[in-house]
Coordinates of C-alpha atoms in Angstrom, one line a residue:
M1 CA 0.4 -0.1 0.2
N2 CA 1.2 3.4 -0.6
E3 CA 1.9 5.9 2.1
Y4 CA 2.1 8.6 0.5
P5 CA -1.5 10.3 -0.4
P6 CA -2.1 10.6 -3.8
Q7 CA -1.3 13.6 -5.7
D8 CA -3.9 14.2 -6.6
N9 CA -5.3 14.9 -3.4
Q10 CA -2.3 18.3 -2.5
P11 CA -3.4 21.1 -2.2
P12 CA -1.0 23.2 -5.6
Q13 CA 1.6 25.0 -4.1
Q14 CA 1.7 28.9 -5.2
P15 CA 5.0 30.0 -7.5
Y16 CA 7.8 32.2 -6.1
P17 CA 6.9 36.4 -7.1
Q18 CA 8.5 37.1 -9.9
Q19 CA 10.5 41.0 -9.2
P20 CA 9.8 43.0 -11.7
Y21 CA 13.1 44.3 -13.8
P22 CA 13.2 47.7 -14.0
Q23 CA 12.9 48.9 -17.7
Q24 CA 15.8 50.5 -20.4
Q25 CA 15.2 53.7 -20.8
P26 CA 16.0 54.3 -24.7
P27 CA 19.2 56.3 -25.3
T28 CA 18.8 60.2 -26.0
Q29 CA 18.9 61.1 -28.9
Y30 CA 21.8 63.6 -29.7
P31 CA 20.9 66.1 -31.0
P32 CA 17.4 66.3 -28.9
N33 CA 14.1 66.5 -31.6
Y34 CA 12.2 69.8 -29.9
P35 CA 9.0 70.6 -31.5
P36 CA 9.0 72.7 -34.7
G37 CA 9.8 76.7 -33.9
Y38 CA 11.9 75.7 -30.9
Q39 CA 14.8 77.6 -30.4
P40 CA 17.4 75.3 -27.9
P41 CA 19.3 77.5 -25.9
Y42 CA 22.3 78.4 -26.0
P43 CA 24.9 76.6 -23.7
P44 CA 26.4 78.2 -21.0
Y45 CA 30.1 79.7 -21.5
A46 CA 32.8 81.5 -19.6
P47 CA 33.1 85.3 -20.4
P48 CA 35.3 86.8 -21.8
P49 CA 38.1 87.8 -19.4
P50 CA 38.4 92.0 -19.1
A51 CA 40.1 94.0 -21.2
P52 CA 43.1 95.9 -19.8
P53 CA 42.9 99.2 -18.4
A54 CA 44.2 101.8 -20.9
K55 CA 47.1 103.9 -20.1
K56 CA 47.1 107.6 -19.8
K57 CA 49.2 109.9 -22.2
R58 CA 51.2 112.3 -20.6
G59 CA 49.8 115.4 -22.6
P60 CA 51.7 118.2 -22.3
L61 CA 51.3 120.0 -19.1
F62 CA 52.6 116.6 -17.5
W63 CA 56.2 117.4 -19.0
V64 CA 55.9 121.6 -18.4
L65 CA 55.3 120.3 -14.6
V66 CA 58.4 117.5 -14.7
V67 CA 60.2 121.0 -16.1
V68 CA 58.8 123.0 -13.7
G69 CA 59.7 121.0 -11.3
A70 CA 63.6 119.4 -12.0
L71 CA 64.4 123.6 -12.7
I72 CA 63.2 123.9 -8.5
V73 CA 65.6 120.9 -7.4
C74 CA 68.3 122.1 -9.0
G75 CA 67.9 125.6 -8.0
V76 CA 67.9 124.7 -4.1
I77 CA 70.6 122.2 -4.6
G78 CA 72.3 125.3 -6.1
N79 CA 71.4 127.3 -3.7
A80 CA 72.5 124.9 -0.7
I81 CA 76.0 125.0 -2.4
S82 CA 76.7 128.3 -2.8
H83 CA 75.5 128.6 1.0
S84 CA 78.4 126.0 2.3
S85 CA 81.2 127.4 -0.1
S86 CA 80.1 130.9 1.1
A87 CA 80.4 129.8 4.8
T88 CA 83.8 127.7 4.4
T89 CA 86.2 129.9 2.0
S90 CA 85.3 133.5 3.4
T91 CA 87.9 135.1 5.2
A92 CA 87.2 136.3 8.0
P93 CA 88.0 140.2 8.4
T94 CA 90.9 140.9 11.1
T95 CA 89.6 141.8 14.9
S96 CA 90.2 144.0 18.0
T97 CA 88.4 142.5 21.3
T98 CA 86.4 144.7 23.6
Q99 CA 83.9 144.6 26.8
A100 CA 80.2 144.4 26.9
V101 CA 78.8 143.5 30.3
Q102 CA 75.5 141.3 30.2
A103 CA 72.4 141.3 32.4
T104 CA 74.3 139.4 34.8
G105 CA 76.9 141.5 34.6
T106 CA 79.5 139.1 33.6
P107 CA 82.1 140.4 31.0
V108 CA 81.9 138.8 27.6
P109 CA 84.0 139.9 24.7
T110 CA 83.0 141.2 21.5
A111 CA 84.4 141.1 18.3
T112 CA 84.5 144.9 16.5
Q113 CA 86.0 145.1 12.6
A114 CA 89.3 146.8 12.6
P115 CA 89.4 150.1 11.6
T116 CA 91.2 149.9 7.3
Q117 CA 94.6 151.4 6.8
A118 CA 94.1 154.8 6.1
P119 CA 96.4 155.2 2.6
S120 CA 100.2 155.4 3.1
Q121 CA 101.4 159.0 1.5
A122 CA 105.9 158.3 1.9
K123 CA 109.1 159.7 -0.1
V124 CA 112.1 157.9 -1.3
G125 CA 114.3 155.8 1.1
D126 CA 110.9 154.6 3.0
T127 CA 108.9 151.9 4.1
I128 CA 105.1 151.0 3.2
T129 CA 104.0 147.6 5.0
L130 CA 101.1 145.7 3.4
N131 CA 99.7 142.3 4.5
D132 CA 103.0 142.0 6.9
V133 CA 105.2 142.1 3.3
D134 CA 107.3 145.5 3.6
A135 CA 108.3 147.3 0.1
T136 CA 111.4 150.4 0.6
L137 CA 111.9 152.8 -2.7
T138 CA 115.9 152.8 -2.2
K139 CA 116.1 154.6 -5.6
V140 CA 114.8 157.0 -8.7
K141 CA 117.1 157.3 -11.2
V142 CA 115.8 159.6 -14.3
G143 CA 117.8 159.6 -17.2
P144 CA 117.8 156.8 -20.3
V145 CA 117.6 153.1 -20.0
D146 CA 119.5 152.0 -22.7
Q147 CA 120.7 152.9 -26.2
Y148 CA 117.7 152.0 -28.1
S149 CA 115.2 152.5 -25.6
T150 CA 112.9 155.9 -26.3
P151 CA 110.3 158.5 -24.8
K152 CA 107.7 159.4 -26.1
S153 CA 107.0 162.8 -26.9
G154 CA 107.0 164.8 -23.5
Y155 CA 107.9 162.2 -21.2
E156 CA 110.8 160.8 -19.8
F157 CA 112.6 157.2 -18.0
V158 CA 111.5 157.5 -15.1
T159 CA 113.2 153.9 -13.2
V160 CA 113.4 153.3 -9.1
H161 CA 114.9 150.5 -7.3
V162 CA 112.5 148.8 -4.8
K163 CA 113.0 146.2 -2.0
L164 CA 111.5 143.4 -0.8
K165 CA 110.7 141.2 2.7
N166 CA 107.8 139.3 3.8
H167 CA 107.1 138.5 7.7
S168 CA 103.5 137.3 7.8
G169 CA 104.2 133.2 8.3
V170 CA 103.2 131.7 4.9
E171 CA 104.2 132.4 1.4
Q172 CA 103.6 135.5 -0.3
D173 CA 103.2 136.2 -4.1
Y174 CA 105.1 139.7 -5.6
N175 CA 104.8 141.0 -8.8
Q176 CA 106.6 144.6 -10.3
F177 CA 102.7 145.1 -12.1
N178 CA 101.8 145.8 -8.7
F179 CA 103.5 148.9 -8.4
H180 CA 102.2 151.7 -11.0
I181 CA 103.0 155.6 -11.9
K182 CA 100.0 157.8 -10.5
S183 CA 100.7 161.5 -12.5
G184 CA 99.8 165.0 -11.0
T185 CA 96.9 164.8 -12.3
G186 CA 95.7 161.1 -11.2
N187 CA 96.6 159.6 -14.5
I188 CA 97.4 156.0 -13.3
T189 CA 99.7 154.3 -15.6
D190 CA 101.4 150.7 -15.5
V191 CA 105.2 149.4 -16.2
D192 CA 107.2 150.0 -19.0
A193 CA 106.4 147.3 -21.8
A194 CA 108.9 149.0 -24.0
T195 CA 111.8 148.2 -21.4
Y196 CA 110.5 144.7 -19.2
G197 CA 112.9 142.3 -19.9
E198 CA 115.7 144.6 -21.3
G199 CA 118.4 143.7 -19.0
I200 CA 117.9 146.1 -16.4
N201 CA 118.0 144.1 -13.2
D202 CA 114.0 143.9 -12.8
L203 CA 112.2 142.8 -10.1
G204 CA 110.0 140.6 -12.2
D205 CA 107.3 138.3 -10.1
G206 CA 107.4 135.5 -7.6
K207 CA 107.1 134.2 -4.1
L208 CA 108.5 135.1 -1.4
S209 CA 109.4 132.8 2.0
D210 CA 108.7 134.3 5.2
G211 CA 111.4 136.1 6.0
G212 CA 112.6 136.2 2.5
T213 CA 113.9 139.4 0.6
A214 CA 113.5 140.3 -3.2
E215 CA 114.1 143.4 -5.0
G216 CA 114.7 145.2 -8.9
N217 CA 114.9 148.0 -10.8
I218 CA 111.1 149.1 -13.0
V219 CA 110.8 151.5 -15.7
F220 CA 108.6 154.2 -16.4
Q221 CA 107.3 156.6 -18.8
V222 CA 106.8 160.2 -16.0
K223 CA 105.4 164.0 -17.6
K224 CA 108.0 165.8 -17.6
G225 CA 108.3 168.7 -15.1
D226 CA 105.4 166.4 -12.8
H227 CA 106.7 167.0 -9.5
K228 CA 103.7 166.0 -7.7
A229 CA 104.4 162.2 -10.2
M230 CA 103.7 159.3 -7.1
L231 CA 105.6 155.3 -7.4
T232 CA 101.7 153.5 -6.0
W233 CA 101.7 149.9 -4.7
Q234 CA 98.8 147.4 -4.2
P235 CA 99.7 144.0 -3.6
N236 CA 96.2 142.6 -4.2
I237 CA 93.0 143.7 -4.9
F238 CA 91.8 143.6 -1.0
N239 CA 94.7 146.4 -0.5
G240 CA 92.5 149.7 -1.2
N241 CA 92.9 150.9 -4.6
A242 CA 95.7 151.1 -6.9
G243 CA 96.8 154.3 -6.3
D244 CA 96.4 155.2 -2.3
N245 CA 99.8 154.0 -1.4
G246 CA 103.1 155.0 -2.1
W247 CA 106.1 157.4 -2.6
N248 CA 106.3 161.7 -3.9
L249 CA 109.3 160.4 -6.4
G250 CA 110.3 163.7 -5.4
L251 CA 111.2 164.7 -9.1

């Protein structure tokens, strides 16, 4: 006898439910289909980079200002240099010391400028001192210098002998052209060029060290009969005028 019941008596079995498979989307068409008359949108894009700013043109006014500024700077620098130069090269005047009393009663020395040296009028044999240099007119000779030289009409040669000595403590320049003839009418003339260096033992020019001496002759042309004619000496432009200091020739 069969132990299993007949299959006809068993209830039918339910099959396992089937999971639905996802439906595959149809591939997107490229380009997509748009209805007639539809304007497709433009795809987004990066904006162009901003243009560099235009360089400003420098007009005539700019260059005028540059030139004016340069002139101002040069003027300031030149002014500063001139002030600096004058401060370092100026010579302090000779001074004498006086006493001033302040409010406290303490005497304080103050500097006052020494008086200007009065013009010197001397005669043959006398010595005139300027800048601590002595000049002595030792001799005056009237007449021909040599057999070749001739003075101009109405004039005569006058030869003077001068001796110099430096006791200033520093080196000093000398030159026979620092000597002049001053006529009685005030006309000041130079050394006679025709006889300069003609073997007359002239004074010439050079330098004197401290304690140094030099002497020599100087030839001039002087108007005949000028009894007020003078030999004058001006070592440099700071010693007054050319006719201030001198010797009467005694003609």
